[in-house]
Short mmCIF file of C-alpha atoms and ligand atoms in Angstrom, two decimals:
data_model
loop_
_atom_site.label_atom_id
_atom_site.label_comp_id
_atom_site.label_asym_id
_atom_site.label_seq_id
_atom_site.Cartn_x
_atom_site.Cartn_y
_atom_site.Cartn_z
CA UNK A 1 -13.80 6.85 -27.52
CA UNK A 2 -12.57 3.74 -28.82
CA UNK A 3 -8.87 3.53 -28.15
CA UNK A 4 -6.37 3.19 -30.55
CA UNK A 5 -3.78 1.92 -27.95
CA UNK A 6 -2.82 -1.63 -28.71
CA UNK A 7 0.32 -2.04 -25.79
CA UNK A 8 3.07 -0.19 -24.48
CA UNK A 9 6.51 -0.07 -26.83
CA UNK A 10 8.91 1.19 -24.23
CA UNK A 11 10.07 2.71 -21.24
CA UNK A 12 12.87 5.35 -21.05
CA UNK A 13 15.15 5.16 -18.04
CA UNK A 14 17.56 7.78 -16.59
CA UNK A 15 19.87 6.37 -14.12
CA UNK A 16 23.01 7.85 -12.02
CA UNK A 17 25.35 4.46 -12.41
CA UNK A 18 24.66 4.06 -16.41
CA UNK A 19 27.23 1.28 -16.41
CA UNK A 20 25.84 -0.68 -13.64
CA UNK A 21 22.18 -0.35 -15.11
CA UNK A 22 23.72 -1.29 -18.26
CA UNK A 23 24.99 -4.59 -17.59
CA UNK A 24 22.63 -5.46 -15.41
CA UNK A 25 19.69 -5.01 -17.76
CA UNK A 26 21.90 -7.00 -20.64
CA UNK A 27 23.74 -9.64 -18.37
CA UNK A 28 21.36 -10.75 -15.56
CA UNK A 29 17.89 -9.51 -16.85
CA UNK A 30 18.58 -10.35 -20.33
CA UNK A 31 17.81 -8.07 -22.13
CA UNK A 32 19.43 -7.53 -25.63
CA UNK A 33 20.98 -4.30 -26.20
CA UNK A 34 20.47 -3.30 -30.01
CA UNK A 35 22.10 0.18 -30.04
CA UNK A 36 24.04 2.27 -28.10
CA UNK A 37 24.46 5.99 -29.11
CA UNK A 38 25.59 9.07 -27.73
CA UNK A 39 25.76 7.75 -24.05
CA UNK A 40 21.93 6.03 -24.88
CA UNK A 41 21.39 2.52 -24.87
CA UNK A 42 18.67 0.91 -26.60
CA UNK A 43 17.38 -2.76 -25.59
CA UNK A 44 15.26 -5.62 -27.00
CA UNK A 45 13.45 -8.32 -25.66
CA UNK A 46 14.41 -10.84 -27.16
CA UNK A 47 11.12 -12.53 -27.95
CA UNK A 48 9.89 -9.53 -29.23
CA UNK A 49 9.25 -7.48 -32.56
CA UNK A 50 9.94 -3.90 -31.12
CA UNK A 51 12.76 -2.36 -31.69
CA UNK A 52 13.70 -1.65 -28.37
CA UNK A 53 11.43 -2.36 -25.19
CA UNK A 54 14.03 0.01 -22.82
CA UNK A 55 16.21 3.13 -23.22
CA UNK A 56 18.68 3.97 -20.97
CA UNK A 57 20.77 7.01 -20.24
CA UNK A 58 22.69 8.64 -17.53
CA UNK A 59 21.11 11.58 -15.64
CA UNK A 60 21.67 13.10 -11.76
CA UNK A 61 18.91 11.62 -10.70
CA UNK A 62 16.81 8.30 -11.25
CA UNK A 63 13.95 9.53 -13.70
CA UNK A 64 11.35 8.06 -16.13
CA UNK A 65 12.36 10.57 -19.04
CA UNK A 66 8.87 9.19 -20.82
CA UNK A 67 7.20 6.36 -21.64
CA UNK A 68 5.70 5.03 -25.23
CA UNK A 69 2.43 3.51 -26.17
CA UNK A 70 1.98 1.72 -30.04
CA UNK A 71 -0.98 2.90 -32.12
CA UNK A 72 -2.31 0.95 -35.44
CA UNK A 73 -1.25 2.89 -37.97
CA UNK A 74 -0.08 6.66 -39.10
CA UNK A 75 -3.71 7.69 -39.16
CA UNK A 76 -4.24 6.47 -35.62
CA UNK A 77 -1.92 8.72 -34.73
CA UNK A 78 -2.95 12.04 -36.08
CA UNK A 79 -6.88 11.03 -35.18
CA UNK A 80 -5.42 11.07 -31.42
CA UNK A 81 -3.00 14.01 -31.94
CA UNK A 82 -6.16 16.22 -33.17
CA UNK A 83 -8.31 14.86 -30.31
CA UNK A 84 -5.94 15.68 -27.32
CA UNK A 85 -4.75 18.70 -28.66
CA UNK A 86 -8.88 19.45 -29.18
CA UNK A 87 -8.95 18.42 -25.67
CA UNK A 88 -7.12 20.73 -24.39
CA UNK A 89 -4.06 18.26 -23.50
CA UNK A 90 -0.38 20.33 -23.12
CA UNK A 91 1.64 18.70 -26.16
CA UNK A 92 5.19 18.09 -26.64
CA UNK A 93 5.20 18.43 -30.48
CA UNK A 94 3.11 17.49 -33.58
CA UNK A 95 3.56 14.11 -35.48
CA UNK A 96 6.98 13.50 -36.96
CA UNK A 97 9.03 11.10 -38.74
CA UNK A 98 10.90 9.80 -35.26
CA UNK A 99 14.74 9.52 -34.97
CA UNK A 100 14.95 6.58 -32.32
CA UNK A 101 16.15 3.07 -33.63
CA UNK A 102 13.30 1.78 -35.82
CA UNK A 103 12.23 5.07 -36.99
CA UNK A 104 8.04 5.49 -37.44
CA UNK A 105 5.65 8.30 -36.80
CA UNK A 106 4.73 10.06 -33.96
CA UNK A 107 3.98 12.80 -31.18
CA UNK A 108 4.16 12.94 -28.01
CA UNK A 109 2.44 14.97 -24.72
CA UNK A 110 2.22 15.57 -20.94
CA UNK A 111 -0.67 13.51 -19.13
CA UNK A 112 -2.35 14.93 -15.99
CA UNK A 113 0.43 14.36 -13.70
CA UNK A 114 2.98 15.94 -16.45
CA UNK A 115 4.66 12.33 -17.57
CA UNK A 116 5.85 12.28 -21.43
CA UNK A 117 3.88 10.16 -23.26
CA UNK A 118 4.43 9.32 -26.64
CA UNK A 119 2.42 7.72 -28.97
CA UNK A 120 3.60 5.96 -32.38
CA UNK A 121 2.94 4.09 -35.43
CA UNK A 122 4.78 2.60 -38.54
CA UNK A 123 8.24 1.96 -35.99
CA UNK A 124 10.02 -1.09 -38.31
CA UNK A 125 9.78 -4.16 -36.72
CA UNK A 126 12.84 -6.32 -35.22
CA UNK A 127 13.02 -10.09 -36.14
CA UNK A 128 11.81 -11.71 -32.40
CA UNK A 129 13.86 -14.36 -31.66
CA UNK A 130 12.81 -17.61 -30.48
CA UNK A 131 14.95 -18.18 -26.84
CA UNK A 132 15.85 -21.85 -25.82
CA UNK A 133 13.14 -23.28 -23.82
CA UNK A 134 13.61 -22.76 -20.16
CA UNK A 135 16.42 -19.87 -20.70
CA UNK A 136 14.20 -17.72 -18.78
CA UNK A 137 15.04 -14.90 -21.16
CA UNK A 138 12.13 -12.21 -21.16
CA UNK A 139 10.00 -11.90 -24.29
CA UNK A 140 9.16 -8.44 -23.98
CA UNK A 141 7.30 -5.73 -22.02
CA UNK A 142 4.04 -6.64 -20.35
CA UNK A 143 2.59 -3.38 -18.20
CA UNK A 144 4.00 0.12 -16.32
CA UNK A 145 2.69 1.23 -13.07
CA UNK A 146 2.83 4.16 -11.88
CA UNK A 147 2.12 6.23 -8.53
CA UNK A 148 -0.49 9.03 -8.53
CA UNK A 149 -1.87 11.13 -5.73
CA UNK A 150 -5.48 10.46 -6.92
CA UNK A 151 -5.71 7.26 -9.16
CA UNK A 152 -10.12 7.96 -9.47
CA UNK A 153 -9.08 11.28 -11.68
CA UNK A 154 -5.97 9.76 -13.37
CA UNK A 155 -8.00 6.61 -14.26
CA UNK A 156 -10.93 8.98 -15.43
CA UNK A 157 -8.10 11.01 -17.49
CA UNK A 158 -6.90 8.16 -19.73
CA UNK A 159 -10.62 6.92 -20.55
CA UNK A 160 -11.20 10.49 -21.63
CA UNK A 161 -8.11 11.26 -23.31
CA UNK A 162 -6.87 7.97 -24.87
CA UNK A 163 -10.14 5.50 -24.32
CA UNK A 164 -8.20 2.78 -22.10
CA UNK A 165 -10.30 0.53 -20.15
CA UNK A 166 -10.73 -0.51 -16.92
CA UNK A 167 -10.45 -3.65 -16.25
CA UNK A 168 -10.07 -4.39 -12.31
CA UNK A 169 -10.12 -1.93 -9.29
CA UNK A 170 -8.03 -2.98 -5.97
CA UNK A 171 -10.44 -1.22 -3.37
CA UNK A 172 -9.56 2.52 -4.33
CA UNK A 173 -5.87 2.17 -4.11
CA UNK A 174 -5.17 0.19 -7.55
CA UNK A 175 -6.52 0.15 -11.02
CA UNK A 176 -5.76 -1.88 -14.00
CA UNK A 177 -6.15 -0.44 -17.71
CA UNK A 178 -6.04 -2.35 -20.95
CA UNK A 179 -5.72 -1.02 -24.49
CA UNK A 180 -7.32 -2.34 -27.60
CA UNK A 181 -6.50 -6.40 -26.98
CA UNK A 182 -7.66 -8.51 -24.54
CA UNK A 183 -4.39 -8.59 -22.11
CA UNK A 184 -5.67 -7.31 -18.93
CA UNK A 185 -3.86 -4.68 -18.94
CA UNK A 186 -0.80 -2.90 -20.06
CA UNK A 187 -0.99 -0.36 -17.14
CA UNK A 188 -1.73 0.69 -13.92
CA UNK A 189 -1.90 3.19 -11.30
CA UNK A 190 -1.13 2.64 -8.03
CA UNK A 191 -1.59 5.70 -5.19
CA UNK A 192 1.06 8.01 -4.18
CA UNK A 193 3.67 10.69 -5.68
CA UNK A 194 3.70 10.95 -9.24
CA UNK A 195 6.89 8.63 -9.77
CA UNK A 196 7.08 5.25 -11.56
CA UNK A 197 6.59 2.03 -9.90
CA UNK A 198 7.56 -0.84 -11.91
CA UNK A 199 8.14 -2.21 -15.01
CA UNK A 200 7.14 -5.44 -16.14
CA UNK A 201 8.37 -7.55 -18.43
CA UNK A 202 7.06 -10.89 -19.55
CA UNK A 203 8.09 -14.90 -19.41
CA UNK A 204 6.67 -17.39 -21.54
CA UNK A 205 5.32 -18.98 -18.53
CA UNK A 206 5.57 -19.34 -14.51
CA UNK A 207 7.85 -21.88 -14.92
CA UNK A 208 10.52 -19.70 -16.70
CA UNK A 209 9.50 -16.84 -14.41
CA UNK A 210 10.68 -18.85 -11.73
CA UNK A 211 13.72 -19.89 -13.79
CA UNK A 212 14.85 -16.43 -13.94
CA UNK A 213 13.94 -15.95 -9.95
CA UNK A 214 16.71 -18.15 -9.55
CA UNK A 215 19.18 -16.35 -12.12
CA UNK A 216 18.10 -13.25 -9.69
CA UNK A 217 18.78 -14.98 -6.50
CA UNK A 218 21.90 -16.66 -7.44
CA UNK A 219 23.42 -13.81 -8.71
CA UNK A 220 22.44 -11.61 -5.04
CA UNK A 221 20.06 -9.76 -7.01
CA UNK A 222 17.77 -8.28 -4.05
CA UNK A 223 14.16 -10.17 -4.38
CA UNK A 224 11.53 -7.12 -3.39
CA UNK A 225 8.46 -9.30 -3.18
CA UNK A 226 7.39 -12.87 -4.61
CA UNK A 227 7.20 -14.78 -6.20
CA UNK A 228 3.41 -15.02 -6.28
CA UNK A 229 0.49 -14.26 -8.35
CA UNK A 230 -1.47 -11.48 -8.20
CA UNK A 231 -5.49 -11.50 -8.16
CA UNK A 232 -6.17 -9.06 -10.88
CA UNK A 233 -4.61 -9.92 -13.99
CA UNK A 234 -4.26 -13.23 -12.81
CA UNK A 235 -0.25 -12.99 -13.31
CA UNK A 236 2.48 -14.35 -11.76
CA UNK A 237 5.01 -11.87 -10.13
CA UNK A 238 8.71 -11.30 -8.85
CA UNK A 239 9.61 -8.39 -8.11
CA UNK A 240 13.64 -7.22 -7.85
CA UNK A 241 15.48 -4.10 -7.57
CA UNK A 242 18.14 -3.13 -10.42
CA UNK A 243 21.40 -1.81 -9.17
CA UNK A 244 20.26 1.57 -9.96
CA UNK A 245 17.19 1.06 -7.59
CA UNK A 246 14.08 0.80 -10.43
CA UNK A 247 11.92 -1.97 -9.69
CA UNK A 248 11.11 -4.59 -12.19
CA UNK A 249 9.35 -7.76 -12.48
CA UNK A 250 9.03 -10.95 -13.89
CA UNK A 251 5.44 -11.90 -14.72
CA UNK A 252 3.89 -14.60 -16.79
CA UNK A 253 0.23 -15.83 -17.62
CA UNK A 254 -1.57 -12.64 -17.59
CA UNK A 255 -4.87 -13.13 -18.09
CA UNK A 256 -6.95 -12.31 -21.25
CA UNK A 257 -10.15 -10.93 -21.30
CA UNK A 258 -13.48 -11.22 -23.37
CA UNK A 259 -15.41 -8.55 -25.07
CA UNK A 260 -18.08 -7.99 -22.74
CA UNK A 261 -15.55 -7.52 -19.22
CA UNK A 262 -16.78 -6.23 -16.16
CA UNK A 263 -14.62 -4.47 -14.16
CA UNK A 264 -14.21 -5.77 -10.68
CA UNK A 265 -13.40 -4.53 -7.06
CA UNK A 266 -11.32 -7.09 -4.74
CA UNK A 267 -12.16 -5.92 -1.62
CA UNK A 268 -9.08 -5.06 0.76
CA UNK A 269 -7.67 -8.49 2.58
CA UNK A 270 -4.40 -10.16 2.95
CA UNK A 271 -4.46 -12.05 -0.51
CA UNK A 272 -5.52 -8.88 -2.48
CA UNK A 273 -2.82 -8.97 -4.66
CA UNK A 274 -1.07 -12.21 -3.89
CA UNK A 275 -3.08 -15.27 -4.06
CA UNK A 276 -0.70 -18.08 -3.39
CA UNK A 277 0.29 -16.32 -0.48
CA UNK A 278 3.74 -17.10 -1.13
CA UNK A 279 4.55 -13.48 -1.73
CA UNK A 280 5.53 -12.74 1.84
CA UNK A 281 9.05 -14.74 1.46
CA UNK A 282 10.00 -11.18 0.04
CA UNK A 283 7.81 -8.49 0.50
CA UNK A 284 5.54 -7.21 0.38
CA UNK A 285 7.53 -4.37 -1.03
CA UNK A 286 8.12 -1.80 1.47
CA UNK A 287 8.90 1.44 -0.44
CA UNK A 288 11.63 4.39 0.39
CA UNK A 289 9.49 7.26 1.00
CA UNK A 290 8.22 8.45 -2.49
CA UNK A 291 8.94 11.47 -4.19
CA UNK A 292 7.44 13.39 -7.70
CA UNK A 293 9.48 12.17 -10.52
CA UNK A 294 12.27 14.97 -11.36
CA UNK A 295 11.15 14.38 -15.50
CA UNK A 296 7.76 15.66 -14.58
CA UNK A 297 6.87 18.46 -17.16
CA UNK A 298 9.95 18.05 -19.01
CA UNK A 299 10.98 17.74 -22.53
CA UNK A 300 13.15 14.46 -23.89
CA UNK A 301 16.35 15.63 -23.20
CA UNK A 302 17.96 12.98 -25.61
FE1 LIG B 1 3.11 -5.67 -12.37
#
């Protein structure tokens, strides 16, 4: 299957300290926040053309209520709506006209793990803005990673089911996917509980990324790991914790990739994933002891 998949739109956040999360995400990450709505808040990057690259709500728990990938156009999505239901795949509706802020056309449905997935088409398009040079203002959203107890069959799942590719394989404990383009990828999965394990979002170059490393540290933001730059993908990286406790990063220069790719295996070794070697002045990250994500399974409650 050729996928239809050209990047990821947005990630939707539930958070117990909304207000904290909120300002954070506008103030220090700087992010733009379009739209605010029934206790949801909707933000941009600013350097890009979706309508919102984050949602945020309040919840009990921390949870990744579901996250969005783009499709070409309105017949993209039905072809892939009639394949994974063919397949078998548990759905969360059929395509729609959707309500969020840009509208468009979509569906959405529960992956292997039971994550909400939705997939969309014909959402309008914001006017990007073009930041100040060396603002360190984030231009959008580069990749997701998640955890998964088995990353061989979750891996194996999205080829099947939505035809990403594999571009790079850390040993057996990492591996990078990339949609249609030629950005290395636009997700990953990492070993461990289902849960989410950071959201990237990307500078215009290292030199801004370290720009807003700075913003982080001045403002006692806690530094996780970095800054460095990772092996596969060929990124740069660093790595903080909001207040709420998500991790996020600050990436730049991710590598493109011709036609004709072959996926790779870095073998397991100190510079792995870090081949400056400057990432140990934070890091690397040392994790709270994972658990499942509570939004497993469930519907959008917003
Ligand atoms: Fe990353």
């Amino acid at each position: 299957m050729q996928t239809p998949i050209t990047h990821v739109r947005y990630v939707a956040l539930a958070v117990e300290d909304f207000a904290a999360e909120r300002q954070f995400l506008q103030e220090l990450w700087c992010l733009n926040e379009e739209a605010a709505q029934d206790g949801v808040a909707y933000f941009a990057g600013r350097g890009s053309t979706e309508p919102f690259i984050v949602r945020l709500r309040k919840a009990e728990d921390r949870r990744t209520d579901l996250f969005a990938f783009a499709v070409g156009d309105r017949t993209d999505v039905d072809h892939l709506y009639a394949s994974l239901r063919d397949d078998g795949v548990k759905l969360a509706g059929e395509p729609a006209e959707l309500h969020s802020p840009g509208g468009g056309y979509g569906f959405r449905f529960f992956d292997l793990d039971g994550r909400l997935v939705e997939i969309s088409a014909d959402v309008k398009e914001r006017v990007a803005e073009v930041p100040a040079a060396k603002a360190a203002i984030p231009q959008g959203l580069s990749h997701v990673v998640f955890h998964t107890p088995d990353v061989k069959k979750a891996v194996a799942w999205y080829e099947r089911h939505l035809g990403l590719r594999v571009s790079d394989w850390l040993d057996e404990f990492m591996c990078f996917l990339r949609g249609k383009g030629s950005k290395h990828h636009c997700m990953a999965f990492l070993v461990g509980p289902p849960t989410l394990n950071h959201v990237a979002f990307e500078m215009v170059n290292a030199d801004e990324m370290m720009r807003g490393l700075g913003r982080m540290l001045k403002n006692d933001v806690r530094l996780t790991w970095g800054p460095g730059r990772h092996t596969a993908g060929d990124n740069t990286f660093a790595y903080f914790q909001s207040p709420a406790g998500n991790n996020l990063e600050y990436t730049a220069e991710l590598e493109h990739l011709p036609d004709d790719w072959q996926p790779r295996t870095f073998p397991r070794s100190p510079e792995i994933i870090d081949q400056w070697g400057t990432g140990r002045i934070a890091g690397p990250p040392t994790y709270p002891p994972l658990k499942p994500d509570p939004a497993l399974w469930a519907n959008d409650p917003v």
